[in-house]
Amino acid sequence: MSAITRNFMDNIYMAWAIGSKDIVDALKNKNTRTNIALLVFIVVFFYWSSTPRPFDKKIDVAIYDEGHSSLTDLPTQLGDGYSFRFYEVSSLQEMERMMGYKQLGIVVPSDFDRTLEAGGEPELTGYILWVHRTRVSDLELKYSDKFSELLGQPVRVEIGENFVIPQPDVETSTVQFTILFAVFWMAISIVPHLMMEEKQTRTMEALLVSPASAGQVVMGKALAGAFYILLSGGLFFALHWAYVTHWGLALLAFLCTALFSIAVALALGVFIKSPQQVRLWMFPIVAVLLVPAFFASEPNLAVNLKAIFSWLPTTAMVEMVQFSFSSHAPLSQLLKNLALALGSTALVFAIVIWKIQRADR
Amino acid sequence: MKAIMVQDLTRDYNGQRAVDGISFDVEPGEIFGFLGPNGAGKTTTIKMLTGQLRPTSGTAQVMGCDVVEERQALKPQIGVVFENHNLYERLSAGDNLRFYARLYRVKKARVEEVLAHVGLTERARDKVGTYSNGMKQRLLIARALLHKPKVLFLDEPTKGLDPNVARDIRAIATELADQGMTIFLTTHYMEEADQLSDRVAIIDQGRIVALDTPEHLKAEYGEDERTTLEDVFVQLTGRYLGRESLE
């Protein structure tokens, strides 16, 4: 075995020994358990809030009505509390783009009014977002029922396999932000505290006179953080798997987000001296890294701010996740995002290593 | 080969000199008492000798390993019993030791051995947070002995312990020295240093002001045969305080 391989194996062994101790020890810590429970609640809440619920009684419909039928002229309020909101579009492409947050796209056939007048059962071609593809029969039934109620005679909404996969620049939800938040939260609520606790209880001194090097201690903490991040990522993808169109890209975006979050969390752990300071720094870090990422794709955002936000690594990561939910990823933008994410991660890791190497000075 | 060789060791903190060019040797199997008032430089010296802190200048070797250049090779040679009870309180004593056993790559059976050695077998499954100070101190010794080090650093090992536990700890130290382990001991208890140490160094304001066997120190600085090591210590390190008070 070469010296490099031996050194690598030794690093992995030590990091795992420390990381596995921390994984168990973290679970015995009340604060960590609270943070994990809070995170699970937040992820599930975001999932719930991005899912159509039984009490949501507004049906937003993007309508492409070639024959200018009477459909959109009808009253939109139904007897059972449901109501329609129609958004007329002039082409199929416009309908697909508009379906960002709309539940349904409808193409009204040109002979729709004639079929209605003749007492037949007209058929509306429905389109739904790719994410809802597992619910086709439910949705066909529901929308056929609601349109029939609206028109006062039987109407069939046929969705089939008309799934709209969003364009990369069309947001369909805030789900892509949830993964950044979940991973970032998990990292900064666990890793700095693991390091802080070692410093405060002075177990760090015992670790540093053991065969573990300072770098291996930090790697161990990163590994423990990575374990919990993997769990949060697992929870996220278990709930939001239906959004994903490109799994490779989704996992790459998750990996970038995880690495960056761990790097920031380690930086907090090595530079900051007390849990109070961690809490103090959490707010500005969240304000600078997470808030802009959330608002970066807001259409009404000032152009200058948009340009600034686009250079933040977290914005790049959110956009990468969004690409993995889209029809395709624009290569130049993807490469820029990847460079931003990996470059900033490498920079933060380099700062952490520099600080660790100076620990004995 | 000397167990510890220190030559002109110096350490500065923010422009202040904490350790000022100290030199000494420790023989294998010797119990070396390192005494000094608070802030004299004892802990800084231990930190440098155990590779936790880089000296500003000077050299030190422990079991032939340079404390700066050969830090990784040094680590298996030394065991440290820290002044504070730096243990994982949410874990059991067994889990604490098993964790360090993995780091030192020693067999798990050794955990049972050291637990038995310090008399903690019965409570090995209990969380360390539930332990008394004496039990924690025993566990710290067990941890330091896990990998059978050649040199054991004991930093205030009996501080705050009741006399019975302190006596047990001293007995363990003597037993280890009899088995050939070198012991570098810092303590504020002069009687303890006198009883245990083969030689004693007294450090004050970063400098070694005396280094000899307790008997020679007492003979050199004492007025009669009733002179204790504490008298010597006060004479060598307490005069500044006296002067300042008078002035």
Coordinates of C-alpha atoms in Angstrom, one line a residue:
Chain A
M1 CA 0.0 0.0 0.0
S2 CA 1.5 3.4 -1.0
A3 CA 2.0 6.1 1.6
I4 CA -0.7 8.2 0.0
T5 CA -3.2 5.4 0.1
R6 CA -2.3 4.6 3.7
N7 CA -2.6 8.2 4.7
F8 CA -6.0 8.4 3.0
M9 CA -7.2 5.2 4.7
D10 CA -5.9 6.5 8.0
N11 CA -7.8 9.8 7.5
I12 CA -11.0 7.9 6.7
Y13 CA -10.6 5.5 9.7
M14 CA -10.1 8.4 12.1
A15 CA -12.8 10.5 10.7
W16 CA -15.2 7.6 10.8
A17 CA -14.3 6.8 14.4
I18 CA -14.9 10.4 15.5
G19 CA -17.9 10.8 13.2
S20 CA -19.7 7.7 14.4
K21 CA -19.1 8.7 18.0
D22 CA -20.6 12.1 17.2
I23 CA -23.6 10.6 15.4
V24 CA -24.5 8.7 18.5
D25 CA -23.6 11.5 20.9
A26 CA -25.6 14.1 19.0
L27 CA -28.7 12.0 19.4
K28 CA -28.3 12.0 23.1
N29 CA -28.2 15.8 23.1
K30 CA -31.6 17.4 23.7
N31 CA -30.8 20.5 21.6
T32 CA -29.8 18.4 18.6
R33 CA -32.9 16.3 18.9
T34 CA -35.0 19.4 19.0
N35 CA -33.3 20.8 15.9
I36 CA -33.8 17.5 14.0
A37 CA -37.5 17.4 15.1
L38 CA -37.9 21.1 14.0
L39 CA -36.3 20.4 10.7
V40 CA -38.5 17.4 10.0
F41 CA -41.5 19.5 10.9
I42 CA -40.4 22.3 8.5
V43 CA -39.7 19.9 5.6
V44 CA -43.1 18.2 6.1
F45 CA -44.8 21.6 6.4
F46 CA -43.2 22.9 3.2
Y47 CA -44.3 19.7 1.5
W48 CA -47.8 20.0 2.8
S49 CA -48.0 23.7 1.8
S50 CA -46.9 22.9 -1.8
T51 CA -49.5 20.1 -2.2
P52 CA -53.1 20.6 -3.3
R53 CA -55.2 20.0 -0.2
P54 CA -58.9 18.9 0.1
F55 CA -59.9 22.3 1.4
D56 CA -58.3 24.2 -1.5
K57 CA -61.4 25.1 -3.4
K58 CA -59.9 27.4 -6.0
I59 CA -59.1 25.8 -9.3
D60 CA -56.7 27.9 -11.4
V61 CA -57.0 27.1 -15.0
A62 CA -54.9 28.3 -17.9
I63 CA -57.2 28.1 -20.9
Y64 CA -56.3 28.0 -24.6
D65 CA -59.6 28.5 -26.3
E66 CA -59.1 28.3 -30.1
G67 CA -62.8 28.8 -30.9
H68 CA -63.5 31.5 -28.4
S69 CA -66.2 29.5 -26.7
S70 CA -68.6 30.7 -24.0
L71 CA -66.8 28.7 -21.3
T72 CA -64.9 31.6 -19.8
D73 CA -67.9 33.8 -19.9
L74 CA -69.8 31.6 -17.4
P75 CA -70.0 32.5 -13.7
T76 CA -67.0 30.8 -12.0
Q77 CA -68.5 30.1 -8.6
L78 CA -69.8 26.6 -7.9
G79 CA -72.4 25.6 -5.4
D80 CA -70.1 23.4 -3.3
G81 CA -67.7 26.3 -2.5
Y82 CA -65.4 25.6 -5.4
S83 CA -64.5 28.4 -7.8
F84 CA -62.7 28.6 -11.1
R85 CA -60.1 31.2 -12.1
F86 CA -59.5 31.3 -15.8
Y87 CA -56.4 32.7 -17.4
E88 CA -56.8 32.9 -21.1
V89 CA -53.7 32.3 -23.3
S90 CA -53.2 32.6 -27.0
S91 CA -51.1 29.5 -27.7
L92 CA -50.3 26.1 -26.4
Q93 CA -46.8 27.2 -25.6
E94 CA -48.0 30.2 -23.5
M95 CA -50.4 27.8 -21.7
E96 CA -47.5 25.5 -20.8
R97 CA -45.4 28.4 -19.5
M98 CA -48.3 29.9 -17.6
M99 CA -48.8 26.6 -15.8
G100 CA -46.1 27.4 -13.3
Y101 CA -48.4 27.6 -10.4
K102 CA -51.7 26.7 -12.1
Q103 CA -53.2 23.4 -11.4
L104 CA -54.7 22.8 -14.8
G105 CA -54.3 23.7 -18.4
I106 CA -57.3 23.3 -20.7
V107 CA -57.5 23.2 -24.5
V108 CA -61.0 24.0 -25.5
P109 CA -61.9 22.5 -28.9
S110 CA -63.3 24.8 -31.6
D111 CA -66.6 22.9 -31.8
F112 CA -67.1 23.1 -28.0
D113 CA -70.2 25.3 -28.0
R114 CA -71.8 23.4 -30.9
T115 CA -71.4 20.1 -29.1
L116 CA -72.8 21.6 -25.9
E117 CA -75.8 23.0 -27.8
A118 CA -76.4 19.6 -29.5
G119 CA -76.6 18.1 -26.0
G120 CA -73.5 16.0 -26.5
E121 CA -70.7 15.4 -24.0
P122 CA -67.8 17.7 -25.1
E123 CA -64.3 16.7 -24.3
L124 CA -61.8 19.2 -22.9
T125 CA -58.1 18.3 -23.2
G126 CA -56.4 18.8 -19.9
Y127 CA -52.8 19.4 -19.0
I128 CA -51.2 19.0 -15.6
L129 CA -47.8 19.6 -14.3
W130 CA -45.4 16.6 -14.4
V131 CA -45.3 16.5 -10.6
H132 CA -49.0 15.5 -10.5
R133 CA -48.6 12.6 -13.0
T134 CA -49.4 9.9 -10.4
R135 CA -52.9 11.5 -9.8
V136 CA -54.2 11.5 -13.4
S137 CA -57.3 9.5 -12.9
D138 CA -58.3 11.4 -9.7
L139 CA -57.8 14.7 -11.4
E140 CA -59.7 13.7 -14.5
L141 CA -62.6 12.7 -12.3
K142 CA -62.4 15.8 -10.2
Y143 CA -62.1 18.3 -13.1
S144 CA -64.8 16.5 -15.2
D145 CA -67.1 16.7 -12.2
K146 CA -66.4 20.4 -11.6
F147 CA -66.7 21.4 -15.3
S148 CA -69.9 19.4 -15.6
E149 CA -71.3 21.3 -12.6
L150 CA -70.2 24.6 -14.1
L151 CA -71.8 23.9 -17.5
G152 CA -74.9 22.1 -16.2
Q153 CA -74.3 19.1 -18.4
P154 CA -71.8 16.3 -18.7
V155 CA -68.3 17.3 -19.8
R156 CA -65.2 15.1 -19.9
V157 CA -61.7 16.3 -19.0
E158 CA -59.2 14.1 -20.7
I159 CA -55.6 14.4 -19.4
G160 CA -54.0 11.1 -20.4
E161 CA -50.3 11.7 -20.6
N162 CA -50.5 15.5 -21.1
F163 CA -47.8 16.3 -18.6
V164 CA -46.2 19.7 -18.7
I165 CA -42.5 19.6 -17.7
P166 CA -41.7 23.2 -16.7
Q167 CA -39.1 25.2 -18.6
P168 CA -35.9 25.8 -16.6
D169 CA -36.9 29.5 -16.1
V170 CA -40.4 28.7 -14.9
E171 CA -41.0 28.2 -11.2
T172 CA -43.7 25.7 -10.3
S173 CA -43.2 25.9 -6.5
T174 CA -40.8 26.9 -3.8
V175 CA -39.8 23.3 -3.3
Q176 CA -36.3 23.8 -4.7
F177 CA -35.7 26.2 -1.9
T178 CA -36.7 23.7 0.8
I179 CA -33.8 21.4 0.1
L180 CA -31.3 24.3 0.5
F181 CA -33.0 25.3 3.7
A182 CA -33.2 21.8 5.1
V183 CA -29.6 21.0 4.4
F184 CA -28.2 24.3 5.5
W185 CA -30.3 24.2 8.7
M186 CA -29.2 20.7 9.5
A187 CA -25.5 21.6 8.9
I188 CA -25.3 24.8 10.9
S189 CA -27.4 23.4 13.8
I190 CA -25.3 20.3 14.3
V191 CA -21.7 20.7 13.1
P192 CA -20.7 24.0 14.9
H193 CA -22.3 22.7 18.1
L194 CA -20.3 19.4 17.9
M195 CA -17.1 21.4 17.6
M196 CA -18.1 24.0 20.2
E197 CA -19.0 21.3 22.7
E198 CA -15.6 19.6 22.2
K199 CA -13.9 23.0 22.9
Q200 CA -16.1 23.9 25.9
T201 CA -15.8 20.5 27.6
R202 CA -12.2 20.5 26.6
T203 CA -12.5 17.0 25.2
M204 CA -10.9 18.6 22.1
E205 CA -7.6 18.7 24.1
A206 CA -7.9 14.9 24.7
L207 CA -8.7 14.3 21.0
L208 CA -5.7 16.4 19.9
V209 CA -3.2 14.4 22.1
S210 CA -4.7 11.2 20.7
P211 CA -3.5 9.9 17.3
A212 CA -6.3 12.0 15.7
S213 CA -5.0 15.1 14.0
A214 CA -6.9 18.4 14.0
G215 CA -7.8 17.8 10.4
Q216 CA -9.2 14.4 11.2
V217 CA -11.3 15.8 14.0
V218 CA -12.8 18.3 11.7
M219 CA -13.4 15.6 9.1
G220 CA -15.2 13.6 11.8
K221 CA -17.5 16.5 12.6
A222 CA -18.1 17.0 8.9
L223 CA -19.0 13.3 8.6
A224 CA -21.4 13.4 11.5
G225 CA -23.0 16.5 9.9
A226 CA -23.1 14.7 6.5
F227 CA -24.9 11.8 8.1
Y228 CA -27.7 14.1 9.4
I229 CA -27.7 16.0 6.1
L230 CA -28.2 12.7 4.2
L231 CA -31.2 12.0 6.4
S232 CA -32.7 15.4 5.7
G233 CA -32.0 14.9 2.0
G234 CA -33.6 11.5 2.1
L235 CA -36.7 12.9 3.8
F236 CA -36.8 15.7 1.2
F237 CA -36.5 13.4 -1.8
A238 CA -38.9 10.9 -0.3
L239 CA -41.5 13.6 -0.1
H240 CA -40.7 15.5 -3.3
W241 CA -39.5 12.7 -5.7
A242 CA -42.3 13.5 -8.1
Y243 CA -40.8 16.9 -9.0
V244 CA -37.5 15.4 -10.2
T245 CA -37.0 15.1 -14.0
H246 CA -33.2 14.6 -13.9
W247 CA -32.1 12.5 -10.9
G248 CA -28.4 12.9 -11.7
L249 CA -28.7 16.7 -11.7
A250 CA -30.9 16.6 -8.5
L251 CA -28.3 14.5 -6.7
L252 CA -25.4 16.7 -8.0
A253 CA -27.3 19.8 -6.7
F254 CA -27.9 18.1 -3.4
L255 CA -24.2 17.1 -3.1
C256 CA -23.1 20.7 -3.8
T257 CA -25.6 22.1 -1.3
A258 CA -24.4 19.5 1.3
L259 CA -20.7 20.3 0.8
F260 CA -21.2 24.0 0.9
S261 CA -23.4 23.8 4.0
I262 CA -20.9 21.6 5.8
A263 CA -18.0 24.0 4.8
V264 CA -19.9 27.0 6.2
A265 CA -20.9 25.0 9.4
L266 CA -17.2 24.0 9.9
A267 CA -16.1 27.6 9.4
L268 CA -18.6 28.6 12.1
G269 CA -17.3 25.8 14.3
V270 CA -13.6 26.7 14.0
F271 CA -13.9 30.5 14.1
I272 CA -16.6 31.0 16.7
K273 CA -15.9 30.4 20.4
S274 CA -19.3 30.0 22.0
P275 CA -22.8 28.7 21.2
Q276 CA -24.1 32.3 21.9
Q277 CA -21.9 33.6 19.1
V278 CA -23.1 30.8 16.8
R279 CA -26.7 31.9 17.4
L280 CA -25.6 35.5 16.9
W281 CA -24.0 34.7 13.5
M282 CA -26.7 32.5 12.3
F283 CA -29.0 35.4 11.5
P284 CA -26.6 37.4 9.3
I285 CA -25.5 34.1 7.6
V286 CA -29.1 33.1 6.9
A287 CA -29.9 36.7 5.8
V288 CA -27.0 36.8 3.4
L289 CA -27.1 33.3 2.0
L290 CA -30.7 32.0 2.2
V291 CA -33.0 35.0 1.9
P292 CA -31.5 36.2 -1.4
A293 CA -31.6 32.6 -2.8
F294 CA -35.4 32.5 -2.0
F295 CA -36.1 35.8 -3.7
A296 CA -33.6 35.6 -6.6
S297 CA -36.2 34.2 -9.0
E298 CA -38.9 36.7 -8.0
P299 CA -40.1 38.3 -11.2
N300 CA -40.7 41.7 -9.7
L301 CA -37.2 41.9 -8.1
A302 CA -35.1 44.9 -9.1
V303 CA -32.7 44.0 -11.9
N304 CA -29.6 45.1 -10.0
L305 CA -30.6 43.0 -7.0
K306 CA -31.3 40.0 -9.3
A307 CA -27.8 40.4 -10.8
I308 CA -26.2 40.5 -7.4
F309 CA -28.2 37.6 -6.0
S310 CA -27.3 35.5 -9.1
W311 CA -23.7 35.4 -8.0
L312 CA -24.4 33.9 -4.6
P313 CA -23.5 30.2 -4.3
T314 CA -26.8 29.5 -2.6
T315 CA -28.8 31.0 -5.5
A316 CA -26.8 28.9 -7.9
M317 CA -27.6 25.8 -5.9
V318 CA -31.3 26.6 -5.8
E319 CA -31.3 27.1 -9.5
M320 CA -29.5 23.8 -10.0
V321 CA -32.2 22.1 -8.1
Q322 CA -34.8 23.9 -10.2
F323 CA -33.1 22.7 -13.4
S324 CA -33.4 19.1 -12.1
F325 CA -37.2 19.7 -11.9
S326 CA -37.3 21.1 -15.4
S327 CA -37.4 20.0 -19.0
H328 CA -33.7 20.7 -19.5
A329 CA -30.8 22.6 -18.0
P330 CA -29.2 25.4 -20.0
L331 CA -25.6 24.2 -20.2
S332 CA -23.9 27.6 -19.8
Q333 CA -26.0 28.5 -16.8
L334 CA -25.5 25.1 -15.2
L335 CA -21.8 25.3 -15.6
K336 CA -21.8 28.8 -14.1
N337 CA -23.8 27.5 -11.1
L338 CA -21.6 24.5 -10.7
A339 CA -18.5 26.7 -10.8
L340 CA -20.0 29.1 -8.2
A341 CA -21.1 26.3 -5.9
L342 CA -17.9 24.3 -6.0
G343 CA -15.6 27.4 -6.1
S344 CA -17.2 28.9 -3.0
T345 CA -17.2 25.5 -1.2
A346 CA -13.5 25.1 -2.0
L347 CA -12.8 28.6 -0.7
V348 CA -14.6 28.1 2.6
F349 CA -12.9 24.7 3.1
A350 CA -9.5 26.3 2.4
I351 CA -10.2 28.9 5.1
V352 CA -11.2 26.2 7.5
I353 CA -8.0 24.2 6.8
W354 CA -5.9 27.3 7.1
K355 CA -7.5 28.0 10.5
I356 CA -7.0 24.4 11.7
Q357 CA -3.4 24.4 10.7
R358 CA -2.8 27.4 12.9
A359 CA -4.6 25.9 15.8
D360 CA -1.3 25.1 17.7
R361 CA 0.1 28.6 17.3
Chain B
M1 CA 17.7 7.8 25.8
K2 CA 16.1 10.4 28.1
A3 CA 12.3 10.2 28.4
I4 CA 12.0 13.9 28.1
M5 CA 14.6 16.4 26.8
V6 CA 13.8 20.1 26.9
Q7 CA 16.2 22.8 25.6
D8 CA 15.6 26.5 25.8
L9 CA 11.9 26.1 25.4
T10 CA 10.1 29.4 25.1
R11 CA 6.5 30.3 24.4
D12 CA 5.0 33.8 23.9
Y13 CA 1.3 34.7 24.1
N14 CA 0.3 38.0 22.6
G15 CA 3.7 39.5 23.3
Q16 CA 3.8 38.1 26.9
R17 CA 6.4 35.4 27.6
A18 CA 4.6 32.5 29.3
V19 CA 7.6 30.1 29.2
D20 CA 11.1 31.6 29.1
G21 CA 13.9 29.4 27.9
I22 CA 13.5 26.4 30.2
S23 CA 15.7 23.3 30.0
F24 CA 15.5 20.0 31.8
D25 CA 15.7 16.3 31.2
V26 CA 13.6 13.5 32.6
E27 CA 14.9 10.0 33.0
P28 CA 12.8 6.9 32.0
G29 CA 10.8 5.6 34.9
E30 CA 11.2 8.8 36.9
I31 CA 8.4 10.7 38.6
F32 CA 9.2 14.3 37.7
G33 CA 7.3 17.0 39.7
F34 CA 6.8 20.2 37.9
L35 CA 5.6 22.8 40.4
G36 CA 4.8 26.5 40.2
P37 CA 2.2 29.1 41.2
N38 CA -0.8 29.7 39.0
G39 CA 0.2 31.3 35.7
A40 CA 3.8 30.2 36.1
G41 CA 3.8 28.3 32.8
K42 CA 3.1 24.7 33.9
T43 CA 0.2 24.1 31.7
T44 CA 1.8 25.8 28.7
T45 CA 4.8 23.6 29.2
I46 CA 2.7 20.5 29.3
K47 CA 0.8 21.7 26.2
M48 CA 4.1 22.1 24.3
L49 CA 5.4 18.7 25.5
T50 CA 2.3 16.9 24.4
G51 CA 2.2 18.6 21.0
Q52 CA -0.8 20.8 21.6
L53 CA 1.0 24.0 21.3
R54 CA 3.9 25.0 19.1
P55 CA 6.9 26.5 21.0
T56 CA 8.0 30.0 20.0
S57 CA 11.6 28.8 20.2
G58 CA 13.7 26.0 21.6
T59 CA 13.3 22.2 21.3
A60 CA 11.7 19.4 23.2
Q61 CA 11.8 15.7 22.6
V62 CA 9.6 13.1 24.3
M63 CA 10.8 9.5 23.9
G64 CA 13.0 10.7 21.1
C65 CA 10.2 12.4 19.2
D66 CA 10.4 16.1 18.4
V67 CA 7.2 17.6 19.8
V68 CA 6.8 19.8 16.7
E69 CA 8.3 17.8 13.8
E70 CA 7.2 14.3 14.9
R71 CA 3.9 15.0 16.6
Q72 CA 2.1 12.0 15.2
A73 CA 4.9 9.6 16.3
L74 CA 4.9 11.3 19.7
K75 CA 1.2 10.7 20.3
P76 CA 1.2 6.9 21.0
Q77 CA 4.1 7.4 23.4
I78 CA 2.3 9.7 25.8
G79 CA -0.8 9.7 27.9
V80 CA -2.3 12.8 29.4
V81 CA -4.5 13.1 32.5
F82 CA -5.9 16.6 32.1
E83 CA -6.6 19.0 35.0
N84 CA -10.3 19.3 33.9
H85 CA -12.6 16.3 33.6
N86 CA -12.7 16.4 29.8
L87 CA -14.9 13.3 29.2
Y88 CA -18.0 12.7 27.1
E89 CA -20.6 13.0 29.9
R90 CA -23.5 11.7 27.9
L91 CA -21.6 8.5 27.1
S92 CA -20.9 5.7 29.5
A93 CA -17.3 5.1 30.8
G94 CA -17.1 2.0 28.6
D95 CA -18.2 4.0 25.5
N96 CA -15.7 6.8 26.3
L97 CA -12.9 4.3 26.5
R98 CA -14.0 2.3 23.5
F99 CA -14.0 5.5 21.5
Y100 CA -10.4 6.2 22.4
A101 CA -9.5 2.6 22.0
R102 CA -10.5 3.0 18.3
L103 CA -8.4 6.1 18.0
Y104 CA -5.4 4.4 19.5
R105 CA -6.2 1.2 17.6
V106 CA -6.0 -1.0 20.7
K107 CA -8.1 -4.0 21.3
K108 CA -11.4 -3.6 23.1
A109 CA -10.3 -6.2 25.7
R110 CA -7.9 -3.5 26.9
V111 CA -10.9 -1.3 27.9
E112 CA -11.9 -3.9 30.4
E113 CA -8.4 -4.2 31.7
V114 CA -8.0 -0.5 32.4
L115 CA -11.4 -0.2 33.9
A116 CA -10.5 -3.0 36.3
H117 CA -7.2 -1.3 37.0
V118 CA -8.9 1.9 38.2
G119 CA -11.8 0.0 39.9
L120 CA -14.6 1.2 37.6
T121 CA -15.7 -2.2 36.1
E122 CA -19.0 -2.1 38.1
R123 CA -20.0 1.3 36.9
A124 CA -18.7 1.0 33.3
R125 CA -22.2 1.1 31.8
D126 CA -23.2 4.3 33.7
K127 CA -23.2 7.7 32.1
V128 CA -20.1 9.7 33.0
G129 CA -22.4 12.6 33.9
T130 CA -23.5 10.6 37.0
Y131 CA -20.0 10.0 38.2
S132 CA -18.3 11.7 41.3
N133 CA -15.2 13.7 40.7
G134 CA -13.1 10.8 42.0
M135 CA -14.6 8.4 39.6
K136 CA -14.1 10.8 36.7
Q137 CA -10.4 11.2 37.7
R138 CA -10.0 7.4 37.7
L139 CA -11.6 7.3 34.3
L140 CA -9.2 10.0 33.0
I141 CA -6.3 7.8 34.2
A142 CA -7.8 4.8 32.6
R143 CA -8.1 6.7 29.3
A144 CA -4.5 7.8 29.5
L145 CA -3.3 4.3 30.2
L146 CA -5.4 2.7 27.4
H147 CA -2.5 2.5 24.9
K148 CA 0.2 1.8 27.4
P149 CA 2.1 5.0 27.0
K150 CA 5.8 5.4 27.9
V151 CA 5.3 8.8 29.4
L152 CA 2.3 9.9 31.5
F153 CA 1.5 13.5 32.1
L154 CA -0.5 14.1 35.2
D155 CA -1.8 17.7 35.4
E156 CA -3.1 18.3 38.9
P157 CA -4.4 14.7 39.3
T158 CA -5.6 15.0 42.9
K159 CA -7.1 18.5 42.7
G160 CA -10.4 18.7 44.5
L161 CA -10.5 15.0 45.4
D162 CA -11.2 13.7 48.9
P163 CA -8.1 12.3 50.7
N164 CA -9.0 8.6 50.1
V165 CA -9.4 9.0 46.4
A166 CA -6.3 11.2 46.2
R167 CA -4.4 8.5 48.0
D168 CA -5.6 5.9 45.5
I169 CA -4.5 8.1 42.6
R170 CA -1.1 8.5 44.2
A171 CA -0.8 4.8 44.7
I172 CA -1.6 4.2 41.0
A173 CA 1.1 6.8 40.0
T174 CA 3.7 5.1 42.1
E175 CA 2.7 1.6 40.8
L176 CA 3.0 2.9 37.2
A177 CA 6.4 4.4 37.9
D178 CA 7.5 1.1 39.5
Q179 CA 6.5 -0.6 36.2
G180 CA 8.9 1.7 34.3
M181 CA 6.5 4.5 33.2
T182 CA 7.8 8.0 33.2
I183 CA 5.5 10.4 35.0
F184 CA 5.5 14.1 34.6
L185 CA 3.4 15.5 37.4
T186 CA 2.1 19.0 38.1
T187 CA 0.5 19.6 41.5
H188 CA -0.3 22.3 43.9
Y189 CA 0.0 19.9 46.8
M190 CA 3.6 20.1 47.9
E191 CA 3.3 17.2 50.2
E192 CA 2.2 15.1 47.3
A193 CA 5.1 16.3 45.1
D194 CA 7.5 15.6 48.0
Q195 CA 6.1 12.1 48.5
L196 CA 5.9 11.0 44.9
S197 CA 8.6 12.8 42.9
D198 CA 12.1 11.6 42.3
R199 CA 13.0 15.1 41.2
V200 CA 11.2 18.4 41.3
A201 CA 11.4 21.5 39.1
I202 CA 10.0 24.7 40.4
I203 CA 8.9 27.2 37.7
D204 CA 8.0 30.8 38.3
Q205 CA 7.2 33.5 35.8
G206 CA 8.1 31.1 33.0
R207 CA 11.6 30.2 34.3
I208 CA 12.8 27.2 36.2
V209 CA 14.1 28.6 39.5
A210 CA 15.1 25.3 41.1
L211 CA 15.5 21.7 39.9
D212 CA 16.7 18.8 42.1
T213 CA 15.5 16.0 44.4
P214 CA 13.1 17.1 47.1
E215 CA 15.7 16.3 49.7
H216 CA 18.4 18.4 48.1
L217 CA 16.0 21.3 47.6
K218 CA 15.0 21.2 51.2
A219 CA 18.6 20.9 52.3
E220 CA 19.7 23.8 50.0
Y221 CA 16.9 26.2 50.8
G222 CA 15.8 25.1 54.2
E223 CA 17.0 26.3 57.6
D224 CA 16.7 23.0 59.4
E225 CA 15.5 19.4 59.0
R226 CA 11.9 20.5 59.6
T227 CA 11.9 22.5 56.3
T228 CA 9.2 21.2 53.9
L229 CA 9.0 21.4 50.2
E230 CA 6.2 23.9 50.6
D231 CA 8.6 26.2 52.5
V232 CA 11.1 25.9 49.6
F233 CA 8.3 26.6 47.2
V234 CA 7.1 29.7 49.0
Q235 CA 10.6 30.9 49.5
L236 CA 11.3 30.6 45.7
T237 CA 8.0 31.8 44.3
G238 CA 6.3 33.8 47.0
R239 CA 8.9 36.6 47.4
Y240 CA 7.5 38.8 44.6
L241 CA 4.1 38.9 46.2
G242 CA 5.7 39.8 49.5
R243 CA 7.7 42.6 48.0
E244 CA 4.8 43.9 46.0
S245 CA 2.7 43.9 49.2
L246 CA 5.3 45.8 51.1
E247 CA 5.8 48.3 48.4

